[in-house]
Amino acid sequence: MTTTIFDAMAAQRNHATVGRHPAAAAAPAAASPAPDATASARAASSDVPPSPTGTQRLTFAKAITLGLRRALADDPKVLLMGEDIGRLGGVFRVTDGLQAEFGEDRVVDTPLAESGIVGTAIGLAMRGYRPVVEIQFDGFIFPAYDQITTQLAKMHYRSKGALQLPVVIRVPYGGGIGAVEHHSESPEVLFAHTAGLRVVTPSSPAEAYALIQQAITSPDPVLFFEPKGRYWEKGDVDLDAAAPAPHGSTATGMDSARVVRTGTDVTLVAYGPTVATAVKAAEAAAAEGTSIEVVDLRTLSPLDTATVAESVRRTGRCVVVHEAPVTYGSGAEVAARITEDCFFHLEAPVLRVGGFATPYPVAKIEHDYLPGLDRVLDAVDRALAF
Amino acid sequence: MLPAVEGGPLADEGLVQLLTPAGERVENPEYDRYVAHLSDDDLRAMYRDMVLTRRFDTEATALQRQGELALFAQALGQEAAQIGSGHALKPQDHVFPSYREHGVAHVRGVELAQVLRLFRGVDHGGWDPVAHGFHLYTLVIGSHTLHATGYAMGVQRDGLVGTGDDERDTAVVAYFGDGATSQGDVSEALVFAAVNDAPVVLFCQNNQWAISEPTTRQAAAPIAARAPGFGIPAVRVDGNDVLASYAVTAQALERARSGGGPTFVEAFTYRMGAHTTSDDPSRYRTSEQEEHWRRRDPIDRLRTYLESRGALPAEFVDALQAEADAFGERLRTQVRAMGHPSSASMFEHVYATPHAGVEADRAWFEKYESSFLDAREGSHR
Ligand SMILES: Cc1ncc(C[n+]2csc(CCOP(=O)(O)OP(=O)(O)O)c2C)c(N)n1
């Protein structure tokens, strides 16, 4: 045992601990833990250059970066936390450059401890901060599952509204990138099944830029699922259009689904990574004379059944597409609700296309697990055959 | 003092060392007895394993660059910690690795090509964990430290601890990184190991980095310092010294096998490569630091020592070189021959007994697949 070394280290550390935190000298920015304090504290920091404006062609990842950047610039209470998000810019580089710009106190490299990350984010939120947490990969959210479902989700309820926890948890999710196990999972439904959490997932760079800002301004905890297989895809983003909604308002559409493409024969419902697949399927079907409407759910909790139902009442047919296993999946929820709401308009049962009742398979065969164009069109054919 | 090493000012103090970085043998009254029996042949065997492990890293990295592997995590720089500790194991011992323990896998008789099945994306494992007493790699950081501890509790219940029979008494080792010690699971493993006196060695390879984060982002005191607080003795060892790694592990294993309970080992080493082939270490660390550690290369250290004793004859070196070349070539061939798993294989082994949900999905999938074969004859899609 090398106790003496440890003692020496401890002594040295205690000495160094005084005033260790650079912000310790200043008075706490939010003396009051009341969430409303954050609104009054909101102010653009003078030393942060203005956010970029205009319409730019950006990758999905970069659109999120700029959304985060804008949130950091707009609200001094916003802070990012996660493993490797600082100097490295995250393993997907979504936070690239943000630590250099906003400092180590706003963009925090955390210890390798997901429960710790979410648990401390809860405490920070109670103190008036708005932590945006990055979970490095979908399969590593589970060490934090307890904190998310037993604490984060329920604090507002338990405190009868006295405590708000505006925490955003960013999760790169989904497959198709040839990764090793635990790096391609789709656990979104576990969180949509947990009351108290909002669950959203963008499907394009423009959506991502807007939605991340709406998630950050949301007074409720938000699970923000990023389709990692789409990170490198580009799209036009209007950097001015998506100013964050005011606190307490979700009017800008975080809770709403969106019709991505109109059609008359079948409604394809998708979200996140499968929206692009659904659009491709619609294009392929159009060549064969079938007119497909594509609805992007955007949000799994709350589920915007109205937008889907409106579409299905017109088309009479509905196919839901997601990567997560079909069994007990989000497709089951959509199918049940559409059946209840649109029973007399349906020409066919609501069909589901998604992952199988197996763990996520090895990379070499993941394309057989993921719902691709063929499987989607096969389901469309089956729906039309009724 | 280590320049530009972010492990704190005392980072490399208190380390057990039997070979200096210059390859000179230093006496250590406590640990010398654990290496006294090692012959030159034994040391050459360790040298051979270190060289082959490094060759494995080089080949696998090249295979990844050629697109044959999706990803690879090198053990580069950690050979002494792995081979030294691995050689201290007995056949009946059990190892719970994380994902970079290729050297230990090799010592446990796992054919290293099998390890690459995981990185190629054709398998979630690749070897029989029972046959080798070497469990599957764990990608969720820290989880397996609890499995190792539980396994050790089983060994204890089976009466395989403290019998005095060298062939029976059994120990368990968990390998994990410095970053892993931040996980709750690892603290929980320390709790369970301590209160149960479990015959487990918690072997932390502190390679200074958890991807881009230095150890100082995980701990404000030496990693080993926390174990005594749980009631577990801890020792810090120079992880680039194969002899010291062997000795310290042998002592810890002996304690475990004899019923003395758990030990926490911090092997102070350095990850000389990238975290994985997807990582770019130039974003977060200096070439000066890398150069400092290159001068402390674990293989060079043992080579210098063996040479100074005249125990590394040219024939041995030449034969090893030839063996490494042949090994590299075999690896390339084996990897390229791994082929493609059948799509239906995803439905296998989900459960130990048939499960209606899986069977239904399998049936649907097979019918769907065969519809394509039919369709090819016709003109459908
Ligand atoms: C629970 C969990 N969180 C995050 C990751 C992603 N990840 C993989 S390796 C790694 C760093 C591990 O560092 P360390 O434990 O020091 O081991 P090393 O890689 O240095 O051997 C991280 C963050 C993971 N695999 N598991």
JSON list of N, CA, C and O in Angstrom, two decimals, chain A residues 9 12-13 83-84 87-88 93 96 109-114 178 356-357 360 362 364-365 368 374-375 381, chain B residues 9 70 121 123-124 182-183 210-213 217-218 220 222 225 283-284 340-341 343 346 358 361 368 381:
[
{"chain": "A", "resi": 9, "resn": "MET", "atom": "N", "xyz": [-0.80, 13.45, -1.81]},
{"chain": "A", "resi": 9, "resn": "MET", "atom": "CA", "xyz": [-1.62, 13.91, -2.92]},
{"chain": "A", "resi": 9, "resn": "MET", "atom": "C", "xyz": [-2.84, 14.64, -2.40]},
{"chain": "A", "resi": 9, "resn": "MET", "atom": "O", "xyz": [-3.21, 15.70, -2.89]},
{"chain": "A", "resi": 12, "resn": "GLN", "atom": "N", "xyz": [-2.01, 18.06, -1.05]},
{"chain": "A", "resi": 12, "resn": "GLN", "atom": "CA", "xyz": [-1.74, 18.98, -2.14]},
{"chain": "A", "resi": 12, "resn": "GLN", "atom": "C", "xyz": [-3.04, 19.44, -2.80]},
{"chain": "A", "resi": 12, "resn": "GLN", "atom": "O", "xyz": [-3.24, 20.59, -3.11]},
{"chain": "A", "resi": 13, "resn": "ARG", "atom": "N", "xyz": [-3.91, 18.46, -2.96]},
{"chain": "A", "resi": 13, "resn": "ARG", "atom": "CA", "xyz": [-5.15, 18.73, -3.63]},
{"chain": "A", "resi": 13, "resn": "ARG", "atom": "C", "xyz": [-6.03, 19.68, -2.81]},
{"chain": "A", "resi": 13, "resn": "ARG", "atom": "O", "xyz": [-6.59, 20.62, -3.34]},
{"chain": "A", "resi": 83, "resn": "GLU", "atom": "N", "xyz": [-19.11, 13.45, -22.38]},
{"chain": "A", "resi": 83, "resn": "GLU", "atom": "CA", "xyz": [-17.78, 12.86, -22.52]},
{"chain": "A", "resi": 83, "resn": "GLU", "atom": "C", "xyz": [-17.17, 13.30, -23.84]},
{"chain": "A", "resi": 83, "resn": "GLU", "atom": "O", "xyz": [-17.80, 13.17, -24.89]},
{"chain": "A", "resi": 84, "resn": "ASP", "atom": "N", "xyz": [-15.98, 13.83, -23.79]},
{"chain": "A", "resi": 84, "resn": "ASP", "atom": "CA", "xyz": [-15.21, 14.18, -24.99]},
{"chain": "A", "resi": 84, "resn": "ASP", "atom": "C", "xyz": [-15.83, 15.32, -25.81]},
{"chain": "A", "resi": 84, "resn": "ASP", "atom": "O", "xyz": [-15.48, 15.49, -26.97]},
{"chain": "A", "resi": 87, "resn": "ARG", "atom": "N", "xyz": [-12.48, 19.50, -26.01]},
{"chain": "A", "resi": 87, "resn": "ARG", "atom": "CA", "xyz": [-11.38, 19.65, -26.94]},
{"chain": "A", "resi": 87, "resn": "ARG", "atom": "C", "xyz": [-11.58, 18.81, -28.21]},
{"chain": "A", "resi": 87, "resn": "ARG", "atom": "O", "xyz": [-11.26, 19.20, -29.31]},
{"chain": "A", "resi": 88, "resn": "LEU", "atom": "N", "xyz": [-12.14, 17.61, -28.03]},
{"chain": "A", "resi": 88, "resn": "LEU", "atom": "CA", "xyz": [-12.35, 16.73, -29.18]},
{"chain": "A", "resi": 88, "resn": "LEU", "atom": "C", "xyz": [-13.56, 17.19, -30.00]},
{"chain": "A", "resi": 88, "resn": "LEU", "atom": "O", "xyz": [-13.65, 16.89, -31.18]},
{"chain": "A", "resi": 93, "resn": "ARG", "atom": "N", "xyz": [-18.19, 15.11, -33.51]},
{"chain": "A", "resi": 93, "resn": "ARG", "atom": "CA", "xyz": [-17.81, 16.51, -33.75]},
{"chain": "A", "resi": 93, "resn": "ARG", "atom": "C", "xyz": [-19.01, 17.46, -33.74]},
{"chain": "A", "resi": 93, "resn": "ARG", "atom": "O", "xyz": [-18.96, 18.54, -34.34]},
{"chain": "A", "resi": 96, "resn": "ASP", "atom": "N", "xyz": [-18.06, 20.57, -31.95]},
{"chain": "A", "resi": 96, "resn": "ASP", "atom": "CA", "xyz": [-16.76, 21.06, -32.42]},
{"chain": "A", "resi": 96, "resn": "ASP", "atom": "C", "xyz": [-16.65, 22.58, -32.30]},
{"chain": "A", "resi": 96, "resn": "ASP", "atom": "O", "xyz": [-17.51, 23.32, -32.77]},
{"chain": "A", "resi": 109, "resn": "ASP", "atom": "N", "xyz": [-16.34, 18.95, -20.31]},
{"chain": "A", "resi": 109, "resn": "ASP", "atom": "CA", "xyz": [-15.94, 17.55, -20.44]},
{"chain": "A", "resi": 109, "resn": "ASP", "atom": "C", "xyz": [-16.17, 16.87, -19.09]},
{"chain": "A", "resi": 109, "resn": "ASP", "atom": "O", "xyz": [-15.55, 17.24, -18.09]},
{"chain": "A", "resi": 110, "resn": "THR", "atom": "N", "xyz": [-17.03, 15.89, -19.08]},
{"chain": "A", "resi": 110, "resn": "THR", "atom": "CA", "xyz": [-17.40, 15.25, -17.81]},
{"chain": "A", "resi": 110, "resn": "THR", "atom": "C", "xyz": [-16.62, 13.95, -17.62]},
{"chain": "A", "resi": 110, "resn": "THR", "atom": "O", "xyz": [-16.09, 13.40, -18.57]},
{"chain": "A", "resi": 111, "resn": "PRO", "atom": "N", "xyz": [-16.59, 13.45, -16.38]},
{"chain": "A", "resi": 111, "resn": "PRO", "atom": "CA", "xyz": [-16.09, 12.09, -16.19]},
{"chain": "A", "resi": 111, "resn": "PRO", "atom": "C", "xyz": [-16.95, 11.08, -16.98]},
{"chain": "A", "resi": 111, "resn": "PRO", "atom": "O", "xyz": [-18.07, 11.38, -17.36]},
{"chain": "A", "resi": 112, "resn": "LEU", "atom": "N", "xyz": [-16.37, 9.91, -17.15]},
{"chain": "A", "resi": 112, "resn": "LEU", "atom": "CA", "xyz": [-17.02, 8.86, -17.95]},
{"chain": "A", "resi": 112, "resn": "LEU", "atom": "C", "xyz": [-18.09, 8.17, -17.09]},
{"chain": "A", "resi": 112, "resn": "LEU", "atom": "O", "xyz": [-17.88, 7.08, -16.57]},
{"chain": "A", "resi": 113, "resn": "ALA", "atom": "N", "xyz": [-19.21, 8.85, -16.91]},
{"chain": "A", "resi": 113, "resn": "ALA", "atom": "CA", "xyz": [-20.21, 8.35, -15.97]},
{"chain": "A", "resi": 113, "resn": "ALA", "atom": "C", "xyz": [-21.57, 8.91, -16.35]},
{"chain": "A", "resi": 113, "resn": "ALA", "atom": "O", "xyz": [-21.91, 10.04, -16.01]},
{"chain": "A", "resi": 114, "resn": "GLU", "atom": "N", "xyz": [-22.35, 8.13, -17.07]},
{"chain": "A", "resi": 114, "resn": "GLU", "atom": "CA", "xyz": [-23.62, 8.64, -17.59]},
{"chain": "A", "resi": 114, "resn": "GLU", "atom": "C", "xyz": [-24.61, 8.96, -16.49]},
{"chain": "A", "resi": 114, "resn": "GLU", "atom": "O", "xyz": [-25.34, 9.95, -16.56]},
{"chain": "A", "resi": 178, "resn": "GLY", "atom": "N", "xyz": [-22.19, 0.78, -39.63]},
{"chain": "A", "resi": 178, "resn": "GLY", "atom": "CA", "xyz": [-21.17, -0.28, -39.55]},
{"chain": "A", "resi": 178, "resn": "GLY", "atom": "C", "xyz": [-20.44, -0.33, -38.22]},
{"chain": "A", "resi": 178, "resn": "GLY", "atom": "O", "xyz": [-19.28, -0.72, -38.16]},
{"chain": "A", "resi": 356, "resn": "PHE", "atom": "N", "xyz": [-36.32, -6.33, -36.02]},
{"chain": "A", "resi": 356, "resn": "PHE", "atom": "CA", "xyz": [-36.85, -7.62, -35.59]},
{"chain": "A", "resi": 356, "resn": "PHE", "atom": "C", "xyz": [-36.73, -7.80, -34.08]},
{"chain": "A", "resi": 356, "resn": "PHE", "atom": "O", "xyz": [-36.09, -7.00, -33.39]},
{"chain": "A", "resi": 357, "resn": "ALA", "atom": "N", "xyz": [-37.29, -8.91, -33.61]},
{"chain": "A", "resi": 357, "resn": "ALA", "atom": "CA", "xyz": [-37.26, -9.22, -32.18]},
{"chain": "A", "resi": 357, "resn": "ALA", "atom": "C", "xyz": [-35.92, -9.85, -31.80]},
{"chain": "A", "resi": 357, "resn": "ALA", "atom": "O", "xyz": [-35.87, -10.92, -31.19]},
{"chain": "A", "resi": 360, "resn": "TYR", "atom": "N", "xyz": [-29.65, -5.86, -31.77]},
{"chain": "A", "resi": 360, "resn": "TYR", "atom": "CA", "xyz": [-29.12, -5.28, -33.01]},
{"chain": "A", "resi": 360, "resn": "TYR", "atom": "C", "xyz": [-28.02, -6.21, -33.51]},
{"chain": "A", "resi": 360, "resn": "TYR", "atom": "O", "xyz": [-27.11, -6.56, -32.77]},
{"chain": "A", "resi": 362, "resn": "VAL", "atom": "N", "xyz": [-24.86, -7.92, -35.95]},
{"chain": "A", "resi": 362, "resn": "VAL", "atom": "CA", "xyz": [-23.52, -7.46, -36.33]},
{"chain": "A", "resi": 362, "resn": "VAL", "atom": "C", "xyz": [-23.59, -6.62, -37.60]},
{"chain": "A", "resi": 362, "resn": "VAL", "atom": "O", "xyz": [-24.52, -6.73, -38.40]},
{"chain": "A", "resi": 364, "resn": "LYS", "atom": "N", "xyz": [-22.19, -6.53, -40.43]},
{"chain": "A", "resi": 364, "resn": "LYS", "atom": "CA", "xyz": [-22.24, -7.08, -41.80]},
{"chain": "A", "resi": 364, "resn": "LYS", "atom": "C", "xyz": [-23.65, -7.42, -42.26]},
{"chain": "A", "resi": 364, "resn": "LYS", "atom": "O", "xyz": [-23.88, -7.58, -43.45]},
{"chain": "A", "resi": 365, "resn": "ILE", "atom": "N", "xyz": [-24.57, -7.61, -41.32]},
{"chain": "A", "resi": 365, "resn": "ILE", "atom": "CA", "xyz": [-25.93, -7.93, -41.76]},
{"chain": "A", "resi": 365, "resn": "ILE", "atom": "C", "xyz": [-26.95, -6.90, -41.27]},
{"chain": "A", "resi": 365, "resn": "ILE", "atom": "O", "xyz": [-28.15, -7.13, -41.32]},
{"chain": "A", "resi": 368, "resn": "ASP", "atom": "N", "xyz": [-29.97, -5.95, -43.36]},
{"chain": "A", "resi": 368, "resn": "ASP", "atom": "CA", "xyz": [-31.15, -6.83, -43.39]},
{"chain": "A", "resi": 368, "resn": "ASP", "atom": "C", "xyz": [-32.07, -6.59, -42.20]},
{"chain": "A", "resi": 368, "resn": "ASP", "atom": "O", "xyz": [-33.23, -6.98, -42.21]},
{"chain": "A", "resi": 374, "resn": "ASP", "atom": "N", "xyz": [-36.95, -1.60, -49.98]},
{"chain": "A", "resi": 374, "resn": "ASP", "atom": "CA", "xyz": [-37.73, -2.76, -50.41]},
{"chain": "A", "resi": 374, "resn": "ASP", "atom": "C", "xyz": [-38.77, -3.17, -49.38]},
{"chain": "A", "resi": 374, "resn": "ASP", "atom": "O", "xyz": [-39.90, -3.49, -49.73]},
{"chain": "A", "resi": 375, "resn": "ARG", "atom": "N", "xyz": [-38.35, -3.18, -48.13]},
{"chain": "A", "resi": 375, "resn": "ARG", "atom": "CA", "xyz": [-39.31, -3.60, -47.10]},
{"chain": "A", "resi": 375, "resn": "ARG", "atom": "C", "xyz": [-40.44, -2.61, -46.94]},
{"chain": "A", "resi": 375, "resn": "ARG", "atom": "O", "xyz": [-41.58, -2.98, -46.70]},
{"chain": "A", "resi": 381, "resn": "ASP", "atom": "N", "xyz": [-47.26, -2.29, -50.73]},
{"chain": "A", "resi": 381, "resn": "ASP", "atom": "CA", "xyz": [-47.99, -3.22, -51.60]},
{"chain": "A", "resi": 381, "resn": "ASP", "atom": "C", "xyz": [-49.02, -4.02, -50.82]},
{"chain": "A", "resi": 381, "resn": "ASP", "atom": "O", "xyz": [-50.15, -4.22, -51.28]},
{"chain": "B", "resi": 9, "resn": "PRO", "atom": "N", "xyz": [0.91, 16.07, -10.38]},
{"chain": "B", "resi": 9, "resn": "PRO", "atom": "CA", "xyz": [2.35, 16.13, -10.09]},
{"chain": "B", "resi": 9, "resn": "PRO", "atom": "C", "xyz": [2.92, 14.83, -9.54]},
{"chain": "B", "resi": 9, "resn": "PRO", "atom": "O", "xyz": [4.10, 14.56, -9.71]},
{"chain": "B", "resi": 70, "resn": "ALA", "atom": "N", "xyz": [-14.16, -2.75, -39.49]},
{"chain": "B", "resi": 70, "resn": "ALA", "atom": "CA", "xyz": [-14.92, -1.51, -39.32]},
{"chain": "B", "resi": 70, "resn": "ALA", "atom": "C", "xyz": [-14.18, -0.57, -38.37]},
{"chain": "B", "resi": 70, "resn": "ALA", "atom": "O", "xyz": [-14.22, 0.65, -38.52]},
{"chain": "B", "resi": 121, "resn": "GLY", "atom": "N", "xyz": [-17.14, -7.00, -37.67]},
{"chain": "B", "resi": 121, "resn": "GLY", "atom": "CA", "xyz": [-18.60, -6.90, -37.74]},
{"chain": "B", "resi": 121, "resn": "GLY", "atom": "C", "xyz": [-19.26, -8.18, -38.20]},
{"chain": "B", "resi": 121, "resn": "GLY", "atom": "O", "xyz": [-20.36, -8.16, -38.75]},
{"chain": "B", "resi": 123, "resn": "ASP", "atom": "N", "xyz": [-19.33, -10.86, -35.90]},
{"chain": "B", "resi": 123, "resn": "ASP", "atom": "CA", "xyz": [-19.59, -11.59, -34.67]},
{"chain": "B", "resi": 123, "resn": "ASP", "atom": "C", "xyz": [-19.63, -10.60, -33.51]},
{"chain": "B", "resi": 123, "resn": "ASP", "atom": "O", "xyz": [-18.93, -9.59, -33.54]},
{"chain": "B", "resi": 124, "resn": "HIS", "atom": "N", "xyz": [-20.42, -10.92, -32.48]},
{"chain": "B", "resi": 124, "resn": "HIS", "atom": "CA", "xyz": [-20.41, -10.08, -31.28]},
{"chain": "B", "resi": 124, "resn": "HIS", "atom": "C", "xyz": [-19.34, -10.55, -30.29]},
{"chain": "B", "resi": 124, "resn": "HIS", "atom": "O", "xyz": [-19.07, -9.89, -29.29]},
{"chain": "B", "resi": 182, "resn": "SER", "atom": "N", "xyz": [-14.72, 5.98, -13.25]},
{"chain": "B", "resi": 182, "resn": "SER", "atom": "CA", "xyz": [-15.74, 6.99, -12.97]},
{"chain": "B", "resi": 182, "resn": "SER", "atom": "C", "xyz": [-17.14, 6.39, -12.95]},
{"chain": "B", "resi": 182, "resn": "SER", "atom": "O", "xyz": [-18.08, 7.02, -12.46]},
{"chain": "B", "resi": 183, "resn": "GLN", "atom": "N", "xyz": [-17.29, 5.21, -13.55]},
{"chain": "B", "resi": 183, "resn": "GLN", "atom": "CA", "xyz": [-18.62, 4.61, -13.64]},
{"chain": "B", "resi": 183, "resn": "GLN", "atom": "C", "xyz": [-19.08, 4.11, -12.27]},
{"chain": "B", "resi": 183, "resn": "GLN", "atom": "O", "xyz": [-18.31, 3.52, -11.52]},
{"chain": "B", "resi": 210, "resn": "ALA", "atom": "N", "xyz": [-9.07, 8.65, -21.50]},
{"chain": "B", "resi": 210, "resn": "ALA", "atom": "CA", "xyz": [-10.35, 8.05, -21.84]},
{"chain": "B", "resi": 210, "resn": "ALA", "atom": "C", "xyz": [-10.80, 8.83, -23.07]},
{"chain": "B", "resi": 210, "resn": "ALA", "atom": "O", "xyz": [-11.28, 9.95, -22.96]},
{"chain": "B", "resi": 211, "resn": "ILE", "atom": "N", "xyz": [-10.59, 8.24, -24.21]},
{"chain": "B", "resi": 211, "resn": "ILE", "atom": "CA", "xyz": [-10.68, 8.96, -25.49]},
{"chain": "B", "resi": 211, "resn": "ILE", "atom": "C", "xyz": [-9.91, 10.28, -25.35]},
{"chain": "B", "resi": 211, "resn": "ILE", "atom": "O", "xyz": [-8.69, 10.23, -25.18]},
{"chain": "B", "resi": 212, "resn": "SER", "atom": "N", "xyz": [-10.59, 11.42, -25.33]},
{"chain": "B", "resi": 212, "resn": "SER", "atom": "CA", "xyz": [-9.84, 12.69, -25.33]},
{"chain": "B", "resi": 212, "resn": "SER", "atom": "C", "xyz": [-9.60, 13.24, -23.93]},
{"chain": "B", "resi": 212, "resn": "SER", "atom": "O", "xyz": [-8.99, 14.29, -23.78]},
{"chain": "B", "resi": 213, "resn": "GLU", "atom": "N", "xyz": [-10.13, 12.54, -22.93]},
{"chain": "B", "resi": 213, "resn": "GLU", "atom": "CA", "xyz": [-10.06, 13.13, -21.59]},
{"chain": "B", "resi": 213, "resn": "GLU", "atom": "C", "xyz": [-8.93, 12.53, -20.77]},
{"chain": "B", "resi": 213, "resn": "GLU", "atom": "O", "xyz": [-8.87, 11.32, -20.58]},
{"chain": "B", "resi": 217, "resn": "ARG", "atom": "N", "xyz": [-9.48, 14.41, -15.66]},
{"chain": "B", "resi": 217, "resn": "ARG", "atom": "CA", "xyz": [-10.92, 14.68, -15.80]},
{"chain": "B", "resi": 217, "resn": "ARG", "atom": "C", "xyz": [-11.75, 13.61, -15.10]},
{"chain": "B", "resi": 217, "resn": "ARG", "atom": "O", "xyz": [-12.96, 13.73, -15.01]},
{"chain": "B", "resi": 218, "resn": "GLN", "atom": "N", "xyz": [-11.10, 12.52, -14.69]},
{"chain": "B", "resi": 218, "resn": "GLN", "atom": "CA", "xyz": [-11.83, 11.43, -14.05]},
{"chain": "B", "resi": 218, "resn": "GLN", "atom": "C", "xyz": [-11.58, 11.40, -12.55]},
{"chain": "B", "resi": 218, "resn": "GLN", "atom": "O", "xyz": [-12.41, 10.90, -11.80]},
{"chain": "B", "resi": 220, "resn": "ALA", "atom": "N", "xyz": [-9.27, 13.20, -9.06]},
{"chain": "B", "resi": 220, "resn": "ALA", "atom": "CA", "xyz": [-8.44, 14.27, -8.54]},
{"chain": "B", "resi": 220, "resn": "ALA", "atom": "C", "xyz": [-7.37, 13.73, -7.59]},
{"chain": "B", "resi": 220, "resn": "ALA", "atom": "O", "xyz": [-6.67, 14.49, -6.92]},
{"chain": "B", "resi": 222, "resn": "PRO", "atom": "N", "xyz": [-4.70, 9.95, -7.22]},
{"chain": "B", "resi": 222, "resn": "PRO", "atom": "CA", "xyz": [-4.34, 8.75, -7.98]},
{"chain": "B", "resi": 222, "resn": "PRO", "atom": "C", "xyz": [-5.47, 7.73, -7.96]},
{"chain": "B", "resi": 222, "resn": "PRO", "atom": "O", "xyz": [-6.14, 7.56, -6.93]},
{"chain": "B", "resi": 225, "resn": "ALA", "atom": "N", "xyz": [-5.83, 5.34, -5.24]},
{"chain": "B", "resi": 225, "resn": "ALA", "atom": "CA", "xyz": [-6.07, 5.87, -3.89]},
{"chain": "B", "resi": 225, "resn": "ALA", "atom": "C", "xyz": [-7.48, 5.60, -3.41]},
{"chain": "B", "resi": 225, "resn": "ALA", "atom": "O", "xyz": [-7.74, 5.61, -2.21]},
{"chain": "B", "resi": 283, "resn": "ARG", "atom": "N", "xyz": [-5.84, 15.95, -31.82]},
{"chain": "B", "resi": 283, "resn": "ARG", "atom": "CA", "xyz": [-6.77, 17.00, -31.38]},
{"chain": "B", "resi": 283, "resn": "ARG", "atom": "C", "xyz": [-6.63, 17.31, -29.89]},
{"chain": "B", "resi": 283, "resn": "ARG", "atom": "O", "xyz": [-7.09, 18.34, -29.44]},
{"chain": "B", "resi": 284, "resn": "TYR", "atom": "N", "xyz": [-6.10, 16.36, -29.13]},
{"chain": "B", "resi": 284, "resn": "TYR", "atom": "CA", "xyz": [-6.14, 16.59, -27.68]},
{"chain": "B", "resi": 284, "resn": "TYR", "atom": "C", "xyz": [-4.83, 16.32, -26.94]},
{"chain": "B", "resi": 284, "resn": "TYR", "atom": "O", "xyz": [-4.76, 16.53, -25.75]},
{"chain": "B", "resi": 340, "resn": "HIS", "atom": "N", "xyz": [-19.14, -13.63, -44.80]},
{"chain": "B", "resi": 340, "resn": "HIS", "atom": "CA", "xyz": [-20.32, -12.86, -44.46]},
{"chain": "B", "resi": 340, "resn": "HIS", "atom": "C", "xyz": [-21.24, -13.75, -43.64]},
{"chain": "B", "resi": 340, "resn": "HIS", "atom": "O", "xyz": [-21.57, -14.84, -44.08]},
{"chain": "B", "resi": 341, "resn": "PRO", "atom": "N", "xyz": [-21.68, -13.31, -42.48]},
{"chain": "B", "resi": 341, "resn": "PRO", "atom": "CA", "xyz": [-22.64, -14.15, -41.76]},
{"chain": "B", "resi": 341, "resn": "PRO", "atom": "C", "xyz": [-23.95, -14.21, -42.54]},
{"chain": "B", "resi": 341, "resn": "PRO", "atom": "O", "xyz": [-24.28, -13.26, -43.26]},
{"chain": "B", "resi": 343, "resn": "SER", "atom": "N", "xyz": [-27.81, -13.80, -43.24]},
{"chain": "B", "resi": 343, "resn": "SER", "atom": "CA", "xyz": [-28.74, -12.83, -42.65]},
{"chain": "B", "resi": 343, "resn": "SER", "atom": "C", "xyz": [-29.59, -13.48, -41.57]},
{"chain": "B", "resi": 343, "resn": "SER", "atom": "O", "xyz": [-29.89, -12.86, -40.55]},
{"chain": "B", "resi": 346, "resn": "MET", "atom": "N", "xyz": [-29.06, -13.65, -37.57]},
{"chain": "B", "resi": 346, "resn": "MET", "atom": "CA", "xyz": [-29.44, -12.68, -36.53]},
{"chain": "B", "resi": 346, "resn": "MET", "atom": "C", "xyz": [-30.54, -13.22, -35.61]},
{"chain": "B", "resi": 346, "resn": "MET", "atom": "O", "xyz": [-30.73, -12.73, -34.50]},
{"chain": "B", "resi": 358, "resn": "VAL", "atom": "N", "xyz": [-39.52, -14.30, -31.81]},
{"chain": "B", "resi": 358, "resn": "VAL", "atom": "CA", "xyz": [-38.35, -14.41, -32.69]},
{"chain": "B", "resi": 358, "resn": "VAL", "atom": "C", "xyz": [-38.67, -15.35, -33.86]},
{"chain": "B", "resi": 358, "resn": "VAL", "atom": "O", "xyz": [-38.35, -15.05, -35.01]},
{"chain": "B", "resi": 361, "resn": "ASP", "atom": "N", "xyz": [-40.76, -13.63, -36.46]},
{"chain": "B", "resi": 361, "resn": "ASP", "atom": "CA", "xyz": [-39.97, -12.70, -37.27]},
{"chain": "B", "resi": 361, "resn": "ASP", "atom": "C", "xyz": [-39.07, -13.46, -38.23]},
{"chain": "B", "resi": 361, "resn": "ASP", "atom": "O", "xyz": [-38.89, -13.07, -39.38]},
{"chain": "B", "resi": 368, "resn": "TYR", "atom": "N", "xyz": [-39.94, -13.54, -46.85]},
{"chain": "B", "resi": 368, "resn": "TYR", "atom": "CA", "xyz": [-39.68, -12.29, -47.56]},
{"chain": "B", "resi": 368, "resn": "TYR", "atom": "C", "xyz": [-38.44, -12.43, -48.46]},
{"chain": "B", "resi": 368, "resn": "TYR", "atom": "O", "xyz": [-38.46, -12.07, -49.63]},
{"chain": "B", "resi": 381, "resn": "ARG", "atom": "N", "xyz": [-40.08, -5.59, -58.89]},
{"chain": "B", "resi": 381, "resn": "ARG", "atom": "CA", "xyz": [-38.96, -4.91, -58.19]},
{"chain": "B", "resi": 381, "resn": "ARG", "atom": "C", "xyz": [-37.65, -5.67, -58.23]},
{"chain": "B", "resi": 381, "resn": "ARG", "atom": "O", "xyz": [-37.25, -6.29, -57.28]}
]
